[in-house]
mmCIF file of C-alpha atoms and ligand atoms in Angstrom:
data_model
loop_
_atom_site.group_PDB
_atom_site.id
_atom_site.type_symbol
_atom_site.label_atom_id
_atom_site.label_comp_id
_atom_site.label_asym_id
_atom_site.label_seq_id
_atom_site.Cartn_x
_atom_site.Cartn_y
_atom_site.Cartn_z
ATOM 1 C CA UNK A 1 -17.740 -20.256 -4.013
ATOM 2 C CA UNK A 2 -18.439 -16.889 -5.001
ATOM 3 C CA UNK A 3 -15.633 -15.258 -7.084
ATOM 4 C CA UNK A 4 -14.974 -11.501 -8.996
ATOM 5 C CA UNK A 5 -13.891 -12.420 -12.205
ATOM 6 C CA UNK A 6 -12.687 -10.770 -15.304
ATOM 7 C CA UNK A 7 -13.606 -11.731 -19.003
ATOM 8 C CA UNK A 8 -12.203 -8.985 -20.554
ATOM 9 C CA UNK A 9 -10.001 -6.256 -19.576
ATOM 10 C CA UNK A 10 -11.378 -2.758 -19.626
ATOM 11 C CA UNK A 11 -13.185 -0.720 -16.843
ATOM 12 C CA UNK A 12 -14.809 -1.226 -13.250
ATOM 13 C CA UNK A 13 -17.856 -2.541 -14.895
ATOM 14 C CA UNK A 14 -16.044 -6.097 -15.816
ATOM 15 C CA UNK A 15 -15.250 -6.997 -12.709
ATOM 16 C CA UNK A 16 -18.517 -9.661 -12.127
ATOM 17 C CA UNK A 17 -19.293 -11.689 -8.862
ATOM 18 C CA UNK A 18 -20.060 -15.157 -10.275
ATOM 19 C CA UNK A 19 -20.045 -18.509 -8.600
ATOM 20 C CA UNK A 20 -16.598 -20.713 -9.128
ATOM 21 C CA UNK A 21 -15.374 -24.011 -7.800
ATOM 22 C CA UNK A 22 -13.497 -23.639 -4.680
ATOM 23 C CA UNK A 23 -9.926 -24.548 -5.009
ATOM 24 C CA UNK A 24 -8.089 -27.089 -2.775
ATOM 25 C CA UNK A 25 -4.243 -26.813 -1.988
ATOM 26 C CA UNK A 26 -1.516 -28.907 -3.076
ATOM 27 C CA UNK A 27 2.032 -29.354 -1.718
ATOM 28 C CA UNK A 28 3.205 -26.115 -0.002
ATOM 29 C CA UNK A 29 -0.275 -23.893 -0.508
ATOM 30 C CA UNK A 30 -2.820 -23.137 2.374
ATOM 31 C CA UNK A 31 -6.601 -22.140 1.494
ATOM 32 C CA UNK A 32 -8.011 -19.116 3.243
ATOM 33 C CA UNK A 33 -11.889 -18.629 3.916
ATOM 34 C CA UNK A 34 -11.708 -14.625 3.254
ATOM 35 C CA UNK A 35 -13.528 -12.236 5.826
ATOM 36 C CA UNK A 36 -12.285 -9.131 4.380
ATOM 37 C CA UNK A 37 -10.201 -7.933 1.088
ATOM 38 C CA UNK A 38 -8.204 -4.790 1.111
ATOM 39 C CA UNK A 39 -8.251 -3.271 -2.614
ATOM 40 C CA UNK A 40 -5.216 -1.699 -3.849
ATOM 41 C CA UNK A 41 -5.077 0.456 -6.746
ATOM 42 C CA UNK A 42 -2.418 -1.962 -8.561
ATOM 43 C CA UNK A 43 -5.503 -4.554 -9.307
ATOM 44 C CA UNK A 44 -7.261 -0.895 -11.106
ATOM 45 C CA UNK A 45 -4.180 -1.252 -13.412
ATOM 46 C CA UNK A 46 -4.389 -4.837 -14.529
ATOM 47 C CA UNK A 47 -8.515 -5.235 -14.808
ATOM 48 C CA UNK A 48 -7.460 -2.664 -17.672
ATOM 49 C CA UNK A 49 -5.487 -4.625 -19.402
ATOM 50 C CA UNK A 50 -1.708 -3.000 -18.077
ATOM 51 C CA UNK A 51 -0.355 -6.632 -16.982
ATOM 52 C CA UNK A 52 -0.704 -8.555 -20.829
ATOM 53 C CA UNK A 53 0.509 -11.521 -19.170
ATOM 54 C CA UNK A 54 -2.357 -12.372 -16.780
ATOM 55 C CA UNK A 55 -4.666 -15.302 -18.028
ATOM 56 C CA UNK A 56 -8.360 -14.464 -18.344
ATOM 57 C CA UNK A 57 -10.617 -14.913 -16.380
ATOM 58 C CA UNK A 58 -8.706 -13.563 -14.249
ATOM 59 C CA UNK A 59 -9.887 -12.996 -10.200
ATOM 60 C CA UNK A 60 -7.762 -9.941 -8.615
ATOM 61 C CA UNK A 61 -6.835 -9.675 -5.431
ATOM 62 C CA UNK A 62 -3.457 -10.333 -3.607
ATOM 63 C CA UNK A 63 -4.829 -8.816 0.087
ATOM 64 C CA UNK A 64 -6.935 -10.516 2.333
ATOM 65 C CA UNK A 65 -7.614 -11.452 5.967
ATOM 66 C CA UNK A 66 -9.444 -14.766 7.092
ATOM 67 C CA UNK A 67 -8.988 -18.140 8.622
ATOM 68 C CA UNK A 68 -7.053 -21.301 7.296
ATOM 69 C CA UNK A 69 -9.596 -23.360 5.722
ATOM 70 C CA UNK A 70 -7.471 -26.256 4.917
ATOM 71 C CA UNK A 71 -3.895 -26.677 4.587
ATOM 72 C CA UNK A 72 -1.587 -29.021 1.738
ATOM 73 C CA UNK A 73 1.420 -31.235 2.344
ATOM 74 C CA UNK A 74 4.680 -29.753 3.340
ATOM 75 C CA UNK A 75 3.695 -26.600 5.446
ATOM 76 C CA UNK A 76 4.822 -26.845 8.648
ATOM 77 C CA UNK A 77 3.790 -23.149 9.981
ATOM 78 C CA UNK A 78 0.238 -23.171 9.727
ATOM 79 C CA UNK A 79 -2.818 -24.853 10.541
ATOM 80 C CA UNK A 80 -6.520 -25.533 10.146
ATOM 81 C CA UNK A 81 -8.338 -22.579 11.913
ATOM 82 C CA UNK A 82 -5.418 -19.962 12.484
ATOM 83 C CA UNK A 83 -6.280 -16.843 11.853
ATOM 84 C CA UNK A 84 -3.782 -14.859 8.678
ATOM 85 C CA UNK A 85 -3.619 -12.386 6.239
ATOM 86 C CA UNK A 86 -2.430 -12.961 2.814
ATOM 87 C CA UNK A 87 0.662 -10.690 0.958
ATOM 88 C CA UNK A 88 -0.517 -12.761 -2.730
ATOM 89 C CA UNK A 89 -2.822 -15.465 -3.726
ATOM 90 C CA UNK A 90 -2.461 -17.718 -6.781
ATOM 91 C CA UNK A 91 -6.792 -17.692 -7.554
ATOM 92 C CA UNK A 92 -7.128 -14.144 -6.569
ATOM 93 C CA UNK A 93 -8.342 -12.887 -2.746
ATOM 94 C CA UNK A 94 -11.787 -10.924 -4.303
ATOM 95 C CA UNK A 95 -13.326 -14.416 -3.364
ATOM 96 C CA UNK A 96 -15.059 -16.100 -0.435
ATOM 97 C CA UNK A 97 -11.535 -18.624 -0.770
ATOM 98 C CA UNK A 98 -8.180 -17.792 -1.467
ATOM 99 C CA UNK A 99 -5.512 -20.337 -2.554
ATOM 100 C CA UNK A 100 -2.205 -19.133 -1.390
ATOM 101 C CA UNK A 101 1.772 -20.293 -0.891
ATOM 102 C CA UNK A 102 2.119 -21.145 2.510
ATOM 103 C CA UNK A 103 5.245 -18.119 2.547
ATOM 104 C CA UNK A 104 2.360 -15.312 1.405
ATOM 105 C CA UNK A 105 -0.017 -16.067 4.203
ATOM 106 C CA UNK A 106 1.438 -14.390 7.643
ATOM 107 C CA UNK A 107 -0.474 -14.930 11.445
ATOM 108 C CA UNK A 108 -2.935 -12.251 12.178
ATOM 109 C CA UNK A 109 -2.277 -11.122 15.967
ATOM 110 C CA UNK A 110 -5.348 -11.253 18.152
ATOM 111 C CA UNK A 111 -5.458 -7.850 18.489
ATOM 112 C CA UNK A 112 -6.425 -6.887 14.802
ATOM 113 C CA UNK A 113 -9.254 -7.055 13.079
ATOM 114 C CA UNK A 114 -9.937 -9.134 9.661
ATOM 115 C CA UNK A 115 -10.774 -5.552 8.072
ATOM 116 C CA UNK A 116 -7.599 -4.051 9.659
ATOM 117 C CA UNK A 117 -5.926 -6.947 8.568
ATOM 118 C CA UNK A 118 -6.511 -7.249 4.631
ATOM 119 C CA UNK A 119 -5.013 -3.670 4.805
ATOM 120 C CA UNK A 120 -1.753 -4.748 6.170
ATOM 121 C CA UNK A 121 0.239 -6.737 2.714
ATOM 122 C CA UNK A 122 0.556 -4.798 -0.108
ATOM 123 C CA UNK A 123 0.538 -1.403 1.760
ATOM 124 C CA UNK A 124 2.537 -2.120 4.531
ATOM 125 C CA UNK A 125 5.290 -4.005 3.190
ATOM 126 C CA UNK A 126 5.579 -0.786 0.207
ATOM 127 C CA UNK A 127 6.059 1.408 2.634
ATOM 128 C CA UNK A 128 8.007 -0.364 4.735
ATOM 129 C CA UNK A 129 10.623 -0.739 1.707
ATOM 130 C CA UNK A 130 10.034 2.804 0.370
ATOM 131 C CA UNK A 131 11.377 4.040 4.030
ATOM 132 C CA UNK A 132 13.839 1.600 4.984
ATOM 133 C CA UNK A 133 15.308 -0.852 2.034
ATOM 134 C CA UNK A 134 14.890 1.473 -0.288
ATOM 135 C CA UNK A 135 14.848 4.981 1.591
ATOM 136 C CA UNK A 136 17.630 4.277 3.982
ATOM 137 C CA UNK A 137 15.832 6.350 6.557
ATOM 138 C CA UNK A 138 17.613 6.855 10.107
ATOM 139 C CA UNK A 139 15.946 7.510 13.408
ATOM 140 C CA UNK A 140 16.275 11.491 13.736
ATOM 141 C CA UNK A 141 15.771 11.988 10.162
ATOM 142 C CA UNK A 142 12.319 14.177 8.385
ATOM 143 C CA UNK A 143 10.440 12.084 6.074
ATOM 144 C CA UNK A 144 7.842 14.137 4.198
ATOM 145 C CA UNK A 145 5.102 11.717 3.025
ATOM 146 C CA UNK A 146 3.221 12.772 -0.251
ATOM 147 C CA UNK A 147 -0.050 11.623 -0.070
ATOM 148 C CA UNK A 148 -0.424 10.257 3.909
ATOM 149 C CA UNK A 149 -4.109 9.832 3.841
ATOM 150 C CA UNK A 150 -3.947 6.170 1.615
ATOM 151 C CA UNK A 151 -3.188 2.522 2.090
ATOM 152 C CA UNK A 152 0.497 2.969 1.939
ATOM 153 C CA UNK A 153 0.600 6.605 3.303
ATOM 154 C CA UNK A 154 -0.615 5.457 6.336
ATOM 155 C CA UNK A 155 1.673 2.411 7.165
ATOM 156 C CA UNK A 156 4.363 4.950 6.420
ATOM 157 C CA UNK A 157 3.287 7.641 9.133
ATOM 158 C CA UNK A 158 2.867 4.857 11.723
ATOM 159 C CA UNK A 159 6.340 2.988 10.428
ATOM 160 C CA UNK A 160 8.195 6.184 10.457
ATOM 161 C CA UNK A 161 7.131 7.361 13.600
ATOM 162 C CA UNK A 162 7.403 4.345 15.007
ATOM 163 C CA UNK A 163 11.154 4.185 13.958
ATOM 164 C CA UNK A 164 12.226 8.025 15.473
ATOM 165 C CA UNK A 165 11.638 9.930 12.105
ATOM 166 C CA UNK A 166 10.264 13.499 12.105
ATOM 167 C CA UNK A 167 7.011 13.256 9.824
ATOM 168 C CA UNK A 168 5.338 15.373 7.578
ATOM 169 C CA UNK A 169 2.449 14.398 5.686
ATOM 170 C CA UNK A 170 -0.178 15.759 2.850
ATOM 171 C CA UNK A 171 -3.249 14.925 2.172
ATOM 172 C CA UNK A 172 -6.234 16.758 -0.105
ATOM 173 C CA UNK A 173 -8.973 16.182 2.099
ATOM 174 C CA UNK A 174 -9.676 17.415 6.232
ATOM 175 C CA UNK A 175 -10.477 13.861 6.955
ATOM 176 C CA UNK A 176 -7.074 12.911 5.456
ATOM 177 C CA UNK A 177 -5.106 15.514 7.188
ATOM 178 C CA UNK A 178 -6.707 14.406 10.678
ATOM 179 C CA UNK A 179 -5.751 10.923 9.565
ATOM 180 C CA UNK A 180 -2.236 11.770 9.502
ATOM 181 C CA UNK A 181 -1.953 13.545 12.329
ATOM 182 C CA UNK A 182 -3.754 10.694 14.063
ATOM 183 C CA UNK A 183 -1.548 8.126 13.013
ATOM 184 C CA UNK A 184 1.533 10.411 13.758
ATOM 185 C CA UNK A 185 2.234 13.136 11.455
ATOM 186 C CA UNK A 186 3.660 15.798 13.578
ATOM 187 C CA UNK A 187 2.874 18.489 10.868
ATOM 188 C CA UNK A 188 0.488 18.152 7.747
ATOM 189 C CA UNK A 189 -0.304 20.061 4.620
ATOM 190 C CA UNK A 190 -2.712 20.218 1.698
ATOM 191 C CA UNK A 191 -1.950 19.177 -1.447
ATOM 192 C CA UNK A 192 -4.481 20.843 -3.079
ATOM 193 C CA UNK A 193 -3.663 24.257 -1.968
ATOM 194 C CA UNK A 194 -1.239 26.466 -3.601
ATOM 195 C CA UNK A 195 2.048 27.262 -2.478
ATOM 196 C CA UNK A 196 1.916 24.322 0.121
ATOM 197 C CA UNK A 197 5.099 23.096 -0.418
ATOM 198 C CA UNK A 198 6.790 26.229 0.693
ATOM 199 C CA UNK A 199 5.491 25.524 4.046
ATOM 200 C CA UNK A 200 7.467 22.124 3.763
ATOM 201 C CA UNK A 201 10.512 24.204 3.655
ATOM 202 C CA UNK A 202 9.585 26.675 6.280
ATOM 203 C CA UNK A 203 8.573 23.994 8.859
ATOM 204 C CA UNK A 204 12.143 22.621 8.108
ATOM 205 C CA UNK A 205 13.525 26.293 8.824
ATOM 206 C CA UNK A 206 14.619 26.122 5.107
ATOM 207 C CA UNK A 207 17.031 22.865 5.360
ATOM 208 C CA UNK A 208 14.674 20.979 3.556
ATOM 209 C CA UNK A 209 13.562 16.946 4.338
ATOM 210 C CA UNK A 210 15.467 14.300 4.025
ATOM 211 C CA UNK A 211 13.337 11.735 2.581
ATOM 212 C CA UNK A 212 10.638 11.906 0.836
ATOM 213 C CA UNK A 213 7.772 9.044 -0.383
ATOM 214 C CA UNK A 214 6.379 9.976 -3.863
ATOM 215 C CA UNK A 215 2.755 8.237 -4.309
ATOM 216 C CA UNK A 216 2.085 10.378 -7.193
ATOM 217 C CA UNK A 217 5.794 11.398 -8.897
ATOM 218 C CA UNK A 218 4.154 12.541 -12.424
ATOM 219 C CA UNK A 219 2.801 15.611 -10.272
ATOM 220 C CA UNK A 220 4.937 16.536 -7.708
ATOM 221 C CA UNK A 221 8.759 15.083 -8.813
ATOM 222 C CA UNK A 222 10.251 18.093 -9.973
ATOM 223 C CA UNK A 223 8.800 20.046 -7.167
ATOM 224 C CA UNK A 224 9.726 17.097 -4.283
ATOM 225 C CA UNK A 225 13.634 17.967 -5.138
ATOM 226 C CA UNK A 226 13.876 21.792 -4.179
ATOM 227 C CA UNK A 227 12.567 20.293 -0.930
ATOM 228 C CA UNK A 228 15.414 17.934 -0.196
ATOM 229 C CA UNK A 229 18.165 18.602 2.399
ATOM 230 C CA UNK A 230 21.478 17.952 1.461
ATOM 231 C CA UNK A 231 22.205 13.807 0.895
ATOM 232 C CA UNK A 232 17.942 14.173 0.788
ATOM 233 C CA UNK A 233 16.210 10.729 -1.287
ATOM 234 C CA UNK A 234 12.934 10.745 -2.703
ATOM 235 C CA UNK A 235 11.694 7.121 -3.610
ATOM 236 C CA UNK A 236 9.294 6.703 -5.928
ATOM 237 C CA UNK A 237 5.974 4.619 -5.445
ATOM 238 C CA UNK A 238 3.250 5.599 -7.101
ATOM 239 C CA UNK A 239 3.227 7.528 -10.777
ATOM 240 C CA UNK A 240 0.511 7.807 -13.820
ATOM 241 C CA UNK A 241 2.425 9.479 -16.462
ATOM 242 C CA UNK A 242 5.354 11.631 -17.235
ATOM 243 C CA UNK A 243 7.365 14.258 -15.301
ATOM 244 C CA UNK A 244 9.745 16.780 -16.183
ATOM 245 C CA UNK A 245 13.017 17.696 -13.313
ATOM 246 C CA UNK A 246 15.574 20.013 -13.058
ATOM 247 C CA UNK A 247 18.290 17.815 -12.611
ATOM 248 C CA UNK A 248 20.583 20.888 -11.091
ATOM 249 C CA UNK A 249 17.854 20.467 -8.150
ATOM 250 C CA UNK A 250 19.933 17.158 -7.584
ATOM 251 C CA UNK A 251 23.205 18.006 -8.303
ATOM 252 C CA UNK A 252 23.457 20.728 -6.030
ATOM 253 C CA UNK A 253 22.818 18.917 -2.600
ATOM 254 C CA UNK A 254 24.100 15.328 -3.890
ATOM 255 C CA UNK A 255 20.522 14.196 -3.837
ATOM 256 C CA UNK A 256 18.972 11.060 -5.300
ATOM 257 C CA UNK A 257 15.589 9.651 -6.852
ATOM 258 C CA UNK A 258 14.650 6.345 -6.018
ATOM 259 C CA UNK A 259 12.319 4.256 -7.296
ATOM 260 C CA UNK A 260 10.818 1.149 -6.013
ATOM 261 C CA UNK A 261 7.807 -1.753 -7.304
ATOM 262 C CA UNK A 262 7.261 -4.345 -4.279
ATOM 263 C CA UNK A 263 7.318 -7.251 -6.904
ATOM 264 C CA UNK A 264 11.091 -6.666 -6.821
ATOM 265 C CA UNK A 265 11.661 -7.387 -3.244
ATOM 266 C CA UNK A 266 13.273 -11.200 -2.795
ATOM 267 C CA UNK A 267 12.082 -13.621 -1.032
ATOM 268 C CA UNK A 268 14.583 -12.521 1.902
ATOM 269 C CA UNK A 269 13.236 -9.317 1.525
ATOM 270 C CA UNK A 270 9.505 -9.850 2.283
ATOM 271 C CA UNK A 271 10.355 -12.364 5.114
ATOM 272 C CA UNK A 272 12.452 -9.891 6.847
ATOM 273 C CA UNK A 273 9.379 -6.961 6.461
ATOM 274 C CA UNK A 274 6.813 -9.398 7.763
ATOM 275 C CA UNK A 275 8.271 -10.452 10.523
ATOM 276 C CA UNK A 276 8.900 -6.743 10.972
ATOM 277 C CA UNK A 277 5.402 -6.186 10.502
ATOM 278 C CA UNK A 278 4.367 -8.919 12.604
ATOM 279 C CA UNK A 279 6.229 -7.141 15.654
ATOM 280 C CA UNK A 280 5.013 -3.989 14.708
ATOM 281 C CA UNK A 281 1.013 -5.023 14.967
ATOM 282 C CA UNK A 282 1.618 -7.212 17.880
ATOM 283 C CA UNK A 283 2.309 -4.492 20.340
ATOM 284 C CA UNK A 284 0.022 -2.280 18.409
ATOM 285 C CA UNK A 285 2.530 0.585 16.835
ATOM 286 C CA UNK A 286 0.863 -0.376 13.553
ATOM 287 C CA UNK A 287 -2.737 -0.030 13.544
ATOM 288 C CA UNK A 288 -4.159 -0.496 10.008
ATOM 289 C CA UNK A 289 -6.897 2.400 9.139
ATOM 290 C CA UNK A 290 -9.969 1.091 7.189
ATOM 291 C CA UNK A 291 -11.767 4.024 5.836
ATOM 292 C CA UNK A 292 -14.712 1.946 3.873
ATOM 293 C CA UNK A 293 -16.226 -1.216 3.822
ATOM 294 C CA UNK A 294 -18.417 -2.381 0.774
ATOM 295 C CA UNK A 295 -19.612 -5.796 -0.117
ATOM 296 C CA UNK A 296 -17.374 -8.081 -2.697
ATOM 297 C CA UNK A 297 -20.702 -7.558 -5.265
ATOM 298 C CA UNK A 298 -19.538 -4.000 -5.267
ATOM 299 C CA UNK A 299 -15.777 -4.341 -6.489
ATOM 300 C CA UNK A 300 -16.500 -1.995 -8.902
ATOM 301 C CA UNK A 301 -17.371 0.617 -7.044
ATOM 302 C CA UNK A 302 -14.403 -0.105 -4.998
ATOM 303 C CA UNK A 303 -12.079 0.398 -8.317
ATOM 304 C CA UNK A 304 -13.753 3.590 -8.650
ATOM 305 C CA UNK A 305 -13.157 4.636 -5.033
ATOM 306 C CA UNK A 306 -9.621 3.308 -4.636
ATOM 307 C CA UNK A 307 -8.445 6.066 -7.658
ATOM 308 C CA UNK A 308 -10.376 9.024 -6.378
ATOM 309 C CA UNK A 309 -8.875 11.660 -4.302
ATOM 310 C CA UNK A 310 -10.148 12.108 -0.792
ATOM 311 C CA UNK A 311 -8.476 8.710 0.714
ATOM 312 C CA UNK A 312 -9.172 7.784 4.518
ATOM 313 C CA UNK A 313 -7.174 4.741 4.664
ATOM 314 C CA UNK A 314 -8.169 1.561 3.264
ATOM 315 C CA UNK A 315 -11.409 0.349 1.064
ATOM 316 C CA UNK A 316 -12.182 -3.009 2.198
ATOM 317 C CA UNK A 317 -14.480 -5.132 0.646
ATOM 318 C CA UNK A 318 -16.415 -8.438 2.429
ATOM 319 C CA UNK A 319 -17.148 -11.718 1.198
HETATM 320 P P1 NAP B 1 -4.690 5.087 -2.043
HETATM 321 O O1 NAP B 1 -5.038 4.409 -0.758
HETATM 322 O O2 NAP B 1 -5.703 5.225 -3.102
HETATM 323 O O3 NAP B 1 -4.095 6.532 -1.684
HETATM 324 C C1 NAP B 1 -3.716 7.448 -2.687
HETATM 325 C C2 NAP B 1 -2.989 8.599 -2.014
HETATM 326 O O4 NAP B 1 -2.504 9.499 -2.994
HETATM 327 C C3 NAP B 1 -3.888 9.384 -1.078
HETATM 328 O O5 NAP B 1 -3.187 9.680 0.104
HETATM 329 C C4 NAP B 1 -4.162 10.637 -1.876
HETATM 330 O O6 NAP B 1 -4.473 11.764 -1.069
HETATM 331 C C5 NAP B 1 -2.818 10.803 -2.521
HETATM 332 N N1 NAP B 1 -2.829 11.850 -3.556
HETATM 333 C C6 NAP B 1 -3.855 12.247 -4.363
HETATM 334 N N2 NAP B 1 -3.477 13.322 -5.083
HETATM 335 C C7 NAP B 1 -2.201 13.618 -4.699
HETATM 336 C C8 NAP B 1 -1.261 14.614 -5.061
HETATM 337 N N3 NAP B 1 -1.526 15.549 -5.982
HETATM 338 N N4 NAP B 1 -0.061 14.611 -4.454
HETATM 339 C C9 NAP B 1 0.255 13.682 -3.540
HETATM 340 N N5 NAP B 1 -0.574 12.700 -3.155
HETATM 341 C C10 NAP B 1 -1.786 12.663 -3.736
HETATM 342 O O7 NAP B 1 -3.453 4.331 -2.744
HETATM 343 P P2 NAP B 1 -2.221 3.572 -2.058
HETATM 344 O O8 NAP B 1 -2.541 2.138 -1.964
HETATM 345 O O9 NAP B 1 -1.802 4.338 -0.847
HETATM 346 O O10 NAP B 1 -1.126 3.721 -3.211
HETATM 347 C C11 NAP B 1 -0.555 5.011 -3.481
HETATM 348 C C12 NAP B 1 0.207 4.947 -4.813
HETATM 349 O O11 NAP B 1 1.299 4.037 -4.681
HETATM 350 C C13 NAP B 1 -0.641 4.414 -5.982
HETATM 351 O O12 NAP B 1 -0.274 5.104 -7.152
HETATM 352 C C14 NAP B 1 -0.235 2.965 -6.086
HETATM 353 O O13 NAP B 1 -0.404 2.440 -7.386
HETATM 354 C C15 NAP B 1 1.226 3.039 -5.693
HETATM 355 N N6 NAP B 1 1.771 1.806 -5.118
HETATM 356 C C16 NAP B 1 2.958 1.385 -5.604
HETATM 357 C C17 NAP B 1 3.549 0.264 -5.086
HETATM 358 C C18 NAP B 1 4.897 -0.137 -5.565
HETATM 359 O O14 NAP B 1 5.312 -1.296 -5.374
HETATM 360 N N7 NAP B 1 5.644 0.780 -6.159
HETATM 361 C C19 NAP B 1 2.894 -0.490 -4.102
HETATM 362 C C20 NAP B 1 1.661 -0.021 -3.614
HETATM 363 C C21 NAP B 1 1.113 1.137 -4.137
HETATM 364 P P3 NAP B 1 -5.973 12.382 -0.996
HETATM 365 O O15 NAP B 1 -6.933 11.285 -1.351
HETATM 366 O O16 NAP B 1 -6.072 12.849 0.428
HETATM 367 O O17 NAP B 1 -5.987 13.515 -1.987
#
């Protein structure tokens, strides 16, 4: 089968398409012919070398949408033809195959699309803990979303909305404003233009939000707490370097940072938020957005696009 695989670590440029054998599953494990692969920019991190423990070659990829190809011993939930979408693989889903643990590969309602649906794991099931494991958001509540044009910015407008919060999104493109709104932002700003976040606070008559999701905290932490309301969160998912805060901003409305990395959710966890997610794309409150589609020969180009500003949902690459 045709593979991306990684020699080295280092930039876009060693990710190559070369041919592989195709893996077959053993007890527990489930192969997956892959239609489509959502890229997320966590794979960016480790093709440069920030995960020491990976094994070159190495073939990224823990998103993907397809159709069981074959199935091992001891998996009682799926079968030969059904149509899934992966949350990991074990030989990486930037492949024509994936092999997978039965418990990573979810059913992919009819009603979805194999693009829409490699955009569903990683995304989804981070924002899903940002706002409600981690987040502790309540039906009623505002929930401004930093950066609502992305992968995970997206499933948050649609969770949130979905769940009776007030939301607020940025974004640092038109496209990605529209985006928001689309998906159910009620008000959006620009995080490119100065003074924005004043008009957080005004569109919250100067109470301030109560939550807010962080997808780049080494730029806008200090500033996200001087928006919070009183008992306000802000969790943490996405950051690329340091941040200085004021921790008085905290202090004086009992406020809290949060942080979160999916790899820490439990088994439990991720059962619970895909059978929540499940629901959610069955009756078609979540509708994953696909902004670009390139071929699997052109993952490279996808790591370049996936870290660039001017997000319209998901890149999505095909087999
Ligand atoms: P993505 O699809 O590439 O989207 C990136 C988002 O960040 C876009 O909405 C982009 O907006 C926005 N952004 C750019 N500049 C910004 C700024 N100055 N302030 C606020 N937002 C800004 O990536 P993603 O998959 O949504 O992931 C978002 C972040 O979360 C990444 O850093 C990723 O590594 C991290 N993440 C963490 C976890 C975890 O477990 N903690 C899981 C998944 C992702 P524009 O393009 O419109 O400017």
């Amino acid at each position: 089968m045709n593979a991306i695989r990684v020699h080295q670590f280092g930039g876009p440029e060693v990710l190559r398409l070369e041919a592989v054998p195709t893996p077959s599953p053993g007890a527990g494990q489930v192969l997956v012919k892959v239609e489509a692969v959502g890229v997320n920019p966590v794979e960016t991190y480790f093709r440069s070398g920030s995960n020491p423990t990976l094994a070159l070659p190495w073939t990224p990829g823990m998103d993907a949408a397809g159709v069981v190809e074959a199935v091992g011993p001891d998996v009682p939930k799926l079968k030969v033809g059904d149509r899934v979408y992966t949350s990991d693989t074990r030989s990486g889903s930037y492949a024509a195959f994936a092999l997978c643990e039965a418990r990573t590969v979810h059913p992919l309602a009819w009603n979805v699309s194999f693009e829409q649906g490699a955009a569903v794991g990683i995304p989804y099931a981070t924002a899903y803990r940002a706002l409600f494991h981690r987040g502790r958001a309540q039906a009623g509540e505002t929930v401004f979303i930093h950066g609502g044009s992305g992968g995970v910015g997206v499933a948050a407008t649609q969770l949130a909305q979905s769940a009776g919060l007030v939301v607020m999104a940025s974004a640092g493109s038109e496209a990605g404003r529209q985006l928001a709104r689309d998906n159910g932002a009620q008000f959006v700003v620009d995080h490119k233009e100065a003074g924005y976040l004043d008009r957080v606070l005004e569109l919250t008559q100067g109470r301030g939000v109560d939550l807010i999701l962080e997808m780049l905290a080494n730029v806008n932490l200090g500033k996200d707490l001087p928006l919070l309301a009183p008992q306000g969160r802000v969790v943490v998912i996405g950051s690329r370097g340091k941040v200085e805060i004021t921790p008085r901003d905290l202090m004086s409305r009992d406020g809290d940072i949060r942080a979160m990395s999916l790899f820490n959710a439990t088994p439990a966890e991720l059962a619970g938020i895909h059978a929540a997610l499940a629901a959610g794309l069955g009756n078609g409150t979540l509708r994953p957005v696909v902004g670009r589609t390139l071929p699997l020969a052109e993952a490279a180009q996808a790591h370049v696009a996936v870290l660039e500003t001017g997000a319209r949902g998901k890149i999505v690459l095909k087999p």
